[in-house]
Coordinates of C-alpha atoms in Angstrom, one line a residue:
M1 CA 0.0 -0.1 0.0
G2 CA 2.8 2.4 0.8
E3 CA 4.2 2.3 -2.8
S4 CA 0.8 2.9 -4.4
V5 CA 0.3 5.9 -2.3
A6 CA 3.8 7.2 -2.7
N7 CA 3.8 6.7 -6.5
P8 CA 0.5 8.1 -7.9
P9 CA 0.4 9.1 -11.6
V10 CA 1.3 12.7 -12.0
G11 CA 0.5 15.1 -14.9
T12 CA 2.1 18.3 -15.4
D13 CA 1.9 19.6 -11.8
P14 CA 5.4 20.9 -11.1
T15 CA 5.1 20.1 -7.4
A16 CA 4.1 16.6 -7.9
V17 CA 6.6 15.9 -10.6
G18 CA 9.5 17.7 -8.8
N19 CA 8.9 15.8 -5.5
R20 CA 8.8 12.4 -7.4
A21 CA 11.9 13.3 -9.3
G22 CA 13.6 14.2 -6.2
R23 CA 13.0 10.8 -4.5
A24 CA 13.8 8.7 -7.6
G25 CA 16.6 11.0 -8.7
T26 CA 16.7 12.5 -12.2
G27 CA 19.8 10.3 -12.7
G28 CA 17.9 7.1 -11.9
I29 CA 15.0 8.2 -14.2
L30 CA 17.4 9.0 -17.0
T31 CA 19.1 5.6 -16.5
A32 CA 15.9 3.6 -16.8
M33 CA 14.6 5.6 -19.8
C34 CA 17.8 5.4 -21.7
T35 CA 18.0 1.6 -21.0
C36 CA 14.6 1.2 -22.6
L37 CA 15.5 3.5 -25.4
V38 CA 18.7 1.7 -26.3
L39 CA 16.7 -1.6 -26.3
V40 CA 14.3 -0.2 -28.9
V41 CA 16.9 1.4 -31.1
A42 CA 19.4 -1.4 -30.7
S43 CA 16.7 -3.8 -32.1
V44 CA 16.6 -1.9 -35.3
S45 CA 20.3 -2.1 -35.9
A46 CA 21.5 -5.3 -34.3
I47 CA 19.6 -7.6 -36.7
N48 CA 21.7 -6.2 -39.5
L49 CA 24.9 -8.0 -38.3
A50 CA 23.0 -11.4 -38.7
M51 CA 21.9 -10.7 -42.2
P52 CA 24.7 -13.0 -43.9
D53 CA 23.7 -15.8 -41.5
L54 CA 20.0 -15.3 -42.0
A55 CA 20.5 -15.4 -45.8
V56 CA 22.1 -18.7 -45.6
D57 CA 20.4 -20.3 -42.6
L58 CA 16.8 -19.3 -43.6
S59 CA 17.4 -19.1 -47.4
A60 CA 16.4 -15.5 -47.2
S61 CA 16.5 -13.3 -50.3
T62 CA 17.5 -9.6 -50.3
T63 CA 13.9 -8.7 -50.2
S64 CA 13.1 -11.2 -47.3
L65 CA 16.1 -9.7 -45.4
T66 CA 14.7 -6.3 -46.0
W67 CA 11.3 -7.3 -44.5
I68 CA 13.0 -9.0 -41.6
A69 CA 14.8 -5.7 -40.8
D70 CA 11.9 -3.5 -41.6
A71 CA 9.0 -5.5 -40.1
Y72 CA 9.9 -4.2 -36.6
T73 CA 10.4 -0.6 -37.8
V74 CA 7.2 -0.5 -39.7
A75 CA 5.1 -1.7 -36.7
L76 CA 7.0 0.6 -34.5
A77 CA 6.5 3.6 -36.8
A78 CA 2.8 2.7 -37.5
F79 CA 1.8 2.3 -33.8
V80 CA 4.0 4.8 -31.9
L81 CA 1.6 7.7 -32.3
P82 CA -1.6 6.0 -31.2
I83 CA 0.1 4.2 -28.4
G84 CA 1.9 7.3 -27.4
A85 CA -1.7 8.8 -27.0
L86 CA -2.7 5.9 -24.8
G87 CA 0.3 6.5 -22.5
D88 CA -0.6 10.2 -22.3
R89 CA -4.1 9.1 -21.2
F90 CA -3.5 6.0 -19.0
G91 CA 0.0 6.6 -17.7
R92 CA 3.3 6.6 -19.7
R93 CA 5.2 4.4 -17.4
D94 CA 2.5 1.7 -17.1
V95 CA 2.2 1.5 -20.9
L96 CA 6.1 1.4 -21.2
I97 CA 6.1 -1.5 -18.8
G98 CA 3.5 -3.4 -20.7
G99 CA 5.5 -2.8 -23.8
T100 CA 8.6 -4.4 -22.3
A101 CA 6.5 -7.5 -21.6
V102 CA 5.2 -7.6 -25.3
F103 CA 8.7 -7.0 -26.5
A104 CA 10.3 -9.8 -24.4
I105 CA 7.5 -12.4 -25.5
G106 CA 8.1 -11.4 -29.2
S107 CA 11.8 -11.5 -29.0
A108 CA 11.9 -14.8 -27.2
A109 CA 9.6 -16.4 -29.7
A110 CA 11.7 -15.0 -32.6
A111 CA 14.7 -17.0 -31.3
F112 CA 12.8 -20.1 -32.3
A113 CA 11.7 -19.0 -35.8
D114 CA 12.5 -21.6 -38.4
S115 CA 11.3 -19.7 -41.6
T116 CA 11.5 -16.0 -42.8
H117 CA 7.8 -15.7 -42.5
T118 CA 7.7 -16.7 -38.9
L119 CA 10.5 -14.4 -38.0
I120 CA 9.0 -11.5 -39.8
A121 CA 5.8 -12.1 -37.9
W122 CA 7.5 -12.1 -34.4
R123 CA 9.5 -9.0 -35.5
V124 CA 6.1 -7.3 -36.0
V125 CA 5.2 -8.2 -32.4
M126 CA 8.5 -6.9 -31.2
G127 CA 7.7 -3.6 -33.0
V128 CA 4.4 -3.2 -31.3
G129 CA 6.1 -3.7 -27.9
A130 CA 8.7 -1.1 -28.9
A131 CA 5.9 1.3 -29.9
M132 CA 4.6 0.9 -26.3
I133 CA 8.0 1.7 -24.9
M134 CA 9.4 4.4 -27.1
P135 CA 7.0 7.4 -26.4
G136 CA 7.4 7.2 -22.6
T137 CA 11.1 7.4 -22.7
L138 CA 11.3 11.1 -23.9
S139 CA 8.0 12.4 -22.6
T140 CA 8.8 11.3 -19.0
I141 CA 12.1 13.1 -19.1
T142 CA 10.5 16.2 -20.4
A143 CA 7.7 16.0 -17.8
V144 CA 9.7 15.1 -14.8
F145 CA 13.0 17.0 -15.3
P146 CA 13.0 20.6 -14.0
A147 CA 13.3 23.3 -16.7
E148 CA 16.9 24.1 -16.1
R149 CA 18.0 20.4 -16.6
R150 CA 15.6 19.5 -19.4
D151 CA 17.7 20.5 -22.4
R152 CA 20.6 18.4 -21.0
G153 CA 18.4 15.5 -20.3
V154 CA 16.9 15.7 -23.9
A155 CA 20.5 16.0 -25.3
I156 CA 21.7 12.9 -23.4
W157 CA 18.5 11.0 -24.6
S158 CA 19.3 12.1 -28.2
G159 CA 22.9 10.9 -27.8
F160 CA 21.8 7.4 -26.6
A161 CA 19.2 7.3 -29.4
A162 CA 21.9 7.7 -32.0
A163 CA 24.6 5.7 -30.2
G164 CA 22.3 3.0 -29.0
A165 CA 22.4 1.5 -32.6
I166 CA 26.1 1.1 -32.2
L167 CA 25.8 -0.4 -28.6
G168 CA 23.3 -2.9 -30.0
M169 CA 25.5 -4.0 -32.8
L170 CA 28.5 -4.4 -30.4
A171 CA 26.4 -6.6 -28.3
A172 CA 25.2 -8.6 -31.3
G173 CA 28.7 -8.9 -32.5
L174 CA 29.9 -10.4 -29.1
L175 CA 27.0 -12.8 -29.2
L176 CA 27.5 -13.9 -32.7
E177 CA 31.2 -14.7 -31.9
V178 CA 30.0 -17.5 -29.7
W179 CA 26.4 -18.3 -30.6
S180 CA 24.0 -18.1 -33.7
W181 CA 21.7 -15.3 -34.7
R182 CA 19.1 -16.6 -32.3
S183 CA 21.1 -15.4 -29.3
I184 CA 20.4 -11.8 -30.3
F185 CA 16.7 -12.3 -29.6
V186 CA 17.3 -14.1 -26.4
A187 CA 19.5 -11.3 -25.1
S188 CA 17.0 -8.7 -26.3
A189 CA 14.2 -10.5 -24.2
V190 CA 16.4 -10.3 -21.1
V191 CA 17.2 -6.6 -21.6
A192 CA 13.4 -5.9 -22.0
V193 CA 12.8 -7.5 -18.6
I194 CA 15.5 -5.5 -17.1
G195 CA 14.2 -2.3 -18.6
G196 CA 10.7 -3.0 -17.3
L197 CA 11.9 -3.5 -13.8
L198 CA 14.0 -0.3 -13.8
A199 CA 11.0 1.6 -15.0
L200 CA 8.8 0.1 -12.3
L201 CA 11.3 0.9 -9.6
L202 CA 12.7 4.4 -10.6
V203 CA 10.1 6.2 -12.8
P204 CA 7.0 8.1 -11.9
N205 CA 3.8 7.3 -13.9
T206 CA 3.2 10.7 -15.6
R207 CA 0.2 11.4 -17.7
D208 CA -2.0 14.1 -19.4
E209 CA -4.5 15.0 -16.7
E210 CA -7.0 16.5 -19.3
G211 CA -7.8 13.0 -20.7
H212 CA -8.5 13.8 -24.4
P213 CA -10.5 11.2 -26.4
L214 CA -8.6 8.9 -28.6
D215 CA -8.3 9.6 -32.3
H216 CA -9.2 6.2 -33.7
L217 CA -9.5 7.2 -37.3
G218 CA -6.2 9.1 -37.1
A219 CA -4.6 5.9 -35.8
Y220 CA -6.0 3.7 -38.7
T221 CA -5.2 6.1 -41.5
S222 CA -1.6 6.9 -40.2
A223 CA -0.8 3.2 -39.9
V224 CA -2.1 2.5 -43.5
A225 CA -0.2 5.3 -44.9
I226 CA 3.1 4.2 -43.3
G227 CA 2.7 0.5 -44.1
A228 CA 1.6 1.1 -47.7
L229 CA 4.5 3.4 -48.4
V230 CA 7.1 1.0 -47.0
Y231 CA 5.5 -2.1 -48.7
G232 CA 5.6 -0.3 -52.0
I233 CA 9.4 0.7 -51.6
I234 CA 10.4 -2.8 -50.5
E235 CA 8.4 -4.6 -53.2
G236 CA 9.4 -2.2 -56.0
S237 CA 12.9 -3.9 -56.6
D238 CA 11.2 -7.3 -57.2
A239 CA 7.8 -6.4 -58.7
G240 CA 9.0 -3.4 -60.6
W241 CA 8.5 0.2 -59.7
T242 CA 5.7 0.7 -62.2
S243 CA 3.8 -2.6 -61.5
H244 CA 0.2 -2.4 -60.3
R245 CA 0.9 -3.7 -56.9
V246 CA 3.7 -1.1 -56.2
M247 CA 1.9 1.9 -57.8
G248 CA -1.3 0.8 -55.9
S249 CA 0.5 0.7 -52.6
F250 CA 1.8 4.2 -53.1
A251 CA -1.6 5.4 -54.2
V252 CA -3.1 4.0 -50.9
S253 CA -0.4 5.6 -48.9
V254 CA -1.1 9.0 -50.5
A255 CA -4.8 8.6 -50.1
A256 CA -4.5 7.6 -46.4
L257 CA -2.2 10.5 -45.6
A258 CA -4.6 13.0 -47.3
L259 CA -7.5 11.5 -45.4
Y260 CA -5.6 11.7 -42.1
A261 CA -4.8 15.4 -42.8
A262 CA -8.4 16.2 -43.7
L263 CA -9.8 14.5 -40.5
G264 CA -7.1 16.0 -38.5
F265 CA -8.1 19.6 -39.4
R266 CA -11.6 18.9 -38.3
N267 CA -10.6 17.0 -35.1
K268 CA -9.8 19.1 -32.0
H269 CA -8.1 16.1 -30.5
A270 CA -6.2 14.7 -33.5
L271 CA -3.6 12.1 -32.9
L272 CA -1.1 14.6 -34.3
D273 CA -2.7 18.0 -35.2
P274 CA -1.6 18.9 -38.8
R275 CA -1.7 22.4 -37.7
L276 CA 1.5 21.9 -35.8
F277 CA 3.4 21.7 -39.0
G278 CA 2.6 25.4 -39.4
I279 CA 5.1 26.0 -36.6
P280 CA 8.5 26.4 -38.4
G281 CA 10.6 24.9 -35.6
F282 CA 8.3 21.8 -35.3
R283 CA 8.2 21.4 -39.1
A284 CA 12.0 21.8 -39.4
G285 CA 12.8 19.5 -36.5
A286 CA 10.5 16.8 -37.7
A287 CA 12.0 16.8 -41.2
T288 CA 15.6 16.8 -39.9
V289 CA 15.0 13.8 -37.5
L290 CA 13.2 11.9 -40.2
V291 CA 16.0 12.4 -42.8
Q292 CA 18.7 11.6 -40.3
F293 CA 17.4 8.3 -39.3
L294 CA 16.5 7.5 -42.9
A295 CA 20.1 7.9 -43.8
V296 CA 21.7 6.3 -40.7
F297 CA 19.6 3.0 -40.6
G298 CA 19.5 2.6 -44.3
F299 CA 23.4 2.9 -44.2
F300 CA 23.6 0.3 -41.4
F301 CA 21.5 -2.2 -43.4
V302 CA 23.9 -2.0 -46.4
G303 CA 27.1 -0.8 -44.6
L304 CA 27.5 -3.8 -42.3
Q305 CA 27.2 -6.1 -45.2
Y306 CA 30.1 -4.3 -46.9
L307 CA 32.2 -4.9 -43.8
Q308 CA 31.3 -8.6 -43.6
L309 CA 31.1 -9.6 -47.2
I310 CA 33.7 -7.3 -48.9
L311 CA 36.2 -6.8 -46.1
G312 CA 35.7 -10.1 -44.7
Y313 CA 35.2 -8.9 -41.1
S314 CA 33.6 -11.1 -38.5
A315 CA 30.3 -9.8 -36.8
L316 CA 32.2 -8.5 -33.8
K317 CA 34.8 -6.8 -35.9
S318 CA 32.1 -5.2 -38.1
A319 CA 30.5 -3.8 -35.0
V320 CA 33.7 -2.5 -33.6
A321 CA 34.4 -0.9 -36.9
L322 CA 31.4 1.2 -36.4
V323 CA 32.2 2.4 -32.9
P324 CA 33.9 5.6 -34.1
I325 CA 30.6 7.0 -35.1
A326 CA 29.3 6.5 -31.5
L327 CA 32.5 8.1 -30.0
V328 CA 31.7 11.2 -32.3
V329 CA 27.8 11.3 -31.8
M330 CA 27.7 11.2 -28.0
P331 CA 29.9 14.3 -27.3
V332 CA 28.6 16.3 -30.3
S333 CA 25.0 15.7 -29.1
V334 CA 25.8 16.9 -25.6
L335 CA 27.7 20.1 -27.0
T336 CA 25.0 20.9 -29.6
P337 CA 22.8 22.9 -27.3
R338 CA 25.7 25.3 -26.8
L339 CA 26.2 25.5 -30.5
I340 CA 22.6 26.4 -30.8
D341 CA 22.9 29.2 -28.4
R342 CA 25.8 30.6 -30.3
A343 CA 25.1 30.0 -33.9
G344 CA 21.3 29.5 -34.0
I345 CA 19.1 26.6 -34.9
K346 CA 19.2 27.2 -38.7
A347 CA 23.0 27.1 -38.9
V348 CA 23.4 24.0 -36.7
M349 CA 20.7 22.2 -38.5
S350 CA 21.9 23.0 -42.0
V351 CA 25.6 22.3 -41.2
G352 CA 24.7 19.0 -39.4
L353 CA 22.7 17.8 -42.4
L354 CA 25.4 18.8 -44.9
L355 CA 28.0 16.9 -42.9
L356 CA 25.8 13.9 -42.7
G357 CA 25.0 14.0 -46.4
G358 CA 28.8 14.6 -47.3
G359 CA 29.7 11.6 -45.1
I360 CA 27.2 9.3 -46.9
Y361 CA 28.2 10.6 -50.3
A362 CA 31.9 10.0 -49.6
L363 CA 31.1 6.3 -48.7
S364 CA 29.5 6.0 -52.2
F365 CA 33.0 6.0 -53.6
L366 CA 34.0 2.7 -51.9
H367 CA 35.2 -0.1 -54.2
V368 CA 36.2 -3.7 -53.6
D369 CA 39.7 -2.9 -52.6
S370 CA 39.1 0.4 -50.6
G371 CA 39.7 -1.2 -47.3
Y372 CA 38.7 0.2 -43.9
V373 CA 40.4 3.8 -43.9
P374 CA 38.2 5.5 -46.6
F375 CA 35.1 3.9 -44.8
L376 CA 36.2 5.4 -41.6
G377 CA 36.7 8.9 -43.1
G378 CA 33.1 8.9 -44.4
L379 CA 31.8 7.4 -41.1
V380 CA 33.4 10.1 -39.0
L381 CA 32.1 12.8 -41.1
A382 CA 28.6 11.4 -41.1
G383 CA 28.9 10.9 -37.3
L384 CA 29.4 14.7 -36.8
G385 CA 26.4 15.4 -38.7
V386 CA 24.3 12.7 -36.8
G387 CA 25.3 14.2 -33.5
M388 CA 24.3 17.7 -34.5
T389 CA 21.0 16.8 -36.3
S390 CA 19.7 14.4 -33.7
A391 CA 20.2 16.8 -30.8
V392 CA 18.9 20.0 -32.6
G393 CA 15.9 18.2 -34.2
T394 CA 14.6 16.7 -31.0
S395 CA 15.3 19.9 -29.0
V396 CA 13.3 22.1 -31.6
I397 CA 10.4 19.6 -31.6
V398 CA 10.2 19.6 -27.8
G399 CA 10.7 23.2 -27.5
S400 CA 8.0 24.2 -30.0
L401 CA 5.1 22.8 -27.7
R402 CA 3.8 23.6 -24.2
A403 CA 4.4 21.5 -21.2
E404 CA 1.1 19.9 -21.5
Q405 CA 1.9 18.8 -25.1
Q406 CA 5.1 17.0 -24.3
G407 CA 3.4 13.7 -25.1
V408 CA 2.6 14.9 -28.4
A409 CA 6.2 16.2 -28.9
S410 CA 7.7 12.9 -27.9
A411 CA 5.3 10.9 -30.0
M412 CA 6.2 13.1 -33.0
N413 CA 9.9 12.8 -32.4
D414 CA 9.5 9.0 -32.1
A415 CA 7.3 8.7 -35.2
T416 CA 9.7 10.6 -37.3
R417 CA 12.6 8.6 -36.1
E418 CA 10.9 5.3 -36.8
V419 CA 9.3 6.3 -40.1
G420 CA 12.6 7.6 -41.3
S421 CA 14.3 4.3 -40.2
A422 CA 11.6 2.2 -42.0
I423 CA 11.9 4.2 -45.2
G424 CA 15.6 4.3 -45.1
I425 CA 16.0 0.5 -44.7
A426 CA 13.3 0.0 -47.4
L427 CA 14.7 2.5 -49.8
M428 CA 18.4 1.5 -49.6
G429 CA 17.5 -2.2 -49.5
S430 CA 15.4 -1.8 -52.6
V431 CA 17.8 0.3 -54.5
F432 CA 20.6 -1.9 -53.5
S433 CA 18.8 -5.0 -54.5
S434 CA 17.8 -3.7 -57.9
H435 CA 21.3 -2.5 -58.8
Y436 CA 23.0 -5.6 -57.5
K437 CA 20.8 -7.9 -59.7
S438 CA 21.2 -5.7 -62.8
S439 CA 25.0 -5.7 -62.3
L440 CA 25.4 -9.5 -62.2
P441 CA 26.7 -11.1 -65.3
S442 CA 24.7 -13.9 -67.1
L443 CA 24.3 -16.9 -64.8
D444 CA 23.0 -19.3 -67.4
Q445 CA 26.1 -21.5 -67.0
L446 CA 25.4 -22.1 -63.3
P447 CA 23.1 -24.9 -62.0
P448 CA 19.6 -23.4 -61.3
A449 CA 20.0 -23.6 -57.5
A450 CA 23.3 -21.8 -57.6
A451 CA 22.0 -19.1 -59.9
H452 CA 19.0 -18.5 -57.7
A453 CA 21.3 -18.3 -54.7
V454 CA 23.5 -15.7 -56.4
E455 CA 20.5 -13.6 -57.5
S456 CA 18.8 -13.8 -54.0
S457 CA 21.5 -12.1 -52.1
A458 CA 25.2 -11.4 -52.1
A459 CA 25.9 -13.5 -49.0
A460 CA 24.3 -16.6 -50.6
G461 CA 26.1 -15.8 -53.9
L462 CA 29.5 -15.8 -52.2
Q463 CA 28.7 -19.0 -50.3
A464 CA 27.6 -20.6 -53.7
A465 CA 30.9 -19.4 -55.2
S466 CA 33.0 -20.9 -52.4
L467 CA 31.4 -24.3 -52.9
L468 CA 32.8 -24.3 -56.5
G469 CA 36.4 -24.2 -55.4
P470 CA 38.9 -22.5 -57.7
K471 CA 36.3 -22.4 -60.5
G472 CA 34.2 -20.1 -58.3
E473 CA 36.7 -17.3 -58.2
P474 CA 35.2 -15.4 -61.2
L475 CA 31.8 -15.7 -59.6
T476 CA 33.2 -14.4 -56.3
A477 CA 34.6 -11.4 -58.1
A478 CA 31.3 -10.8 -60.0
V479 CA 29.3 -11.0 -56.8
R480 CA 31.5 -8.6 -55.0
S481 CA 31.5 -6.1 -57.9
A482 CA 27.7 -6.3 -58.2
F483 CA 27.5 -5.7 -54.3
I484 CA 29.6 -2.5 -54.6
D485 CA 27.4 -1.2 -57.5
G486 CA 24.3 -1.7 -55.4
L487 CA 26.0 -0.1 -52.4
S488 CA 27.2 2.9 -54.3
A489 CA 23.7 3.5 -55.9
S490 CA 21.8 3.3 -52.7
L491 CA 24.2 5.7 -51.0
V492 CA 24.1 8.3 -53.6
V493 CA 20.3 8.3 -53.5
V494 CA 20.3 8.9 -49.7
A495 CA 23.0 11.6 -50.0
I496 CA 20.8 13.4 -52.5
I497 CA 17.9 13.3 -50.0
V498 CA 19.9 14.5 -47.2
G499 CA 21.3 17.3 -49.3
V500 CA 17.8 18.5 -50.3
A501 CA 16.9 18.4 -46.5
A502 CA 19.9 20.6 -45.8
L503 CA 18.7 23.1 -48.4
G504 CA 15.1 23.0 -46.9
A505 CA 16.5 23.7 -43.4
L506 CA 18.5 26.6 -44.7
L507 CA 15.5 28.1 -46.2
D508 CA 12.8 27.1 -43.6
A509 CA 14.2 26.5 -40.2
P510 CA 14.0 29.3 -37.6
R511 CA 17.2 31.0 -36.4
T512 CA 16.1 30.8 -32.8
Q513 CA 13.5 28.9 -30.8
A514 CA 10.1 30.6 -30.8
P515 CA 7.9 30.5 -27.5
P516 CA 5.9 27.3 -27.3
R517 CA 2.3 27.5 -28.8

């Protein structure tokens, strides 16, 4: 009884929030929220290390591998807004704890998957659990932390959001040195349980005391818009970009998005009020975060395969090879609030995107014999941009809205991150797949099974070539060359998108943070 009295749900009442934060300690709250945050973000990236093993073990094609990676992010992106609204209404911590349970169940079940379809299904369940976890991590910090500590708390959160991907890959690399890809899911389930316990013990159950009605139509239309868009992008490489199925999915996505906007303008309690995009800082921050995550997680999907398949790195060595980006991102994220104070939002946002786009573009010049040093150069340059864009984007979104709207701000920040991740993985995976296949020489001289393996994925193609012994050397060279062609094409496409976003920030982003509306 003592805990239930001492730990009541709190809204935006400064006294209640301040007292609770004092007992639990803002450091304890930040630890719990960042643990849960890293779990969600790491589960997007960690699976990328297992792609070569999954391609062989489950006979997964490049399209199937893209779905294995993206099923999680699509579910997370589709449900993070409506579930974030549920947390605002019923208690963010309680919904988060429920999410850790759903996540743990899905992750444990995924460890026993024996087909790509089963694994994809359980990845969807994990994504739903992640959507329950993610919104509460940031909105709890912004609701509980005192005003003078809030910017630093958000900056640290942003740093872990960016660096969490590397932490996940390091953990996955260590696991894959000893066990199979299934161990990644077992470990994720354990961390989910730990995160839930930390939240239960250290975090107050904040919520919006006004209790607005849920926007069911907004939830349905936004989920359809995101799901149809990603489906079309992923399937485009196999079915053809002008096929009825792909064009139809794009049409459904546009129609659902238009319907969402139309309904949102008429709904006083829309899931995400379209009018918020009339706020320059909110609009620029959302676009920046979306593009940043599109670039980063799309790169992880193909970049890790470069390290493993072209440079021949082990899973652990591949993860370690990406550590420099985390070493850059974390301090830059913490320093970015000071940069904003001195140079302004527009300058920091534009320069950050230019650095990110420049790093991605530099990586597009990699070739079969490049080695690691050119890869590291592009990685560090992109890391500088990631640190700046992540912190400034999140800070501007949060700062654009009033205290009682922090649940919306957090949900928007989370939604743009996950939509960006889903689109990035889908887009780079699809562009890579189409260019990889088109760059392969004629495979008519190969047995049908070997030819199918080569076309399905680079990992399967290299394994098929290795089974041919010395006669497979020309095939190995052809697969590696086709891989580089696909990698370069996908990186150029993303670099162009980031460059356009940088121009948009230069033209549209505010110089200073306007008072919350």
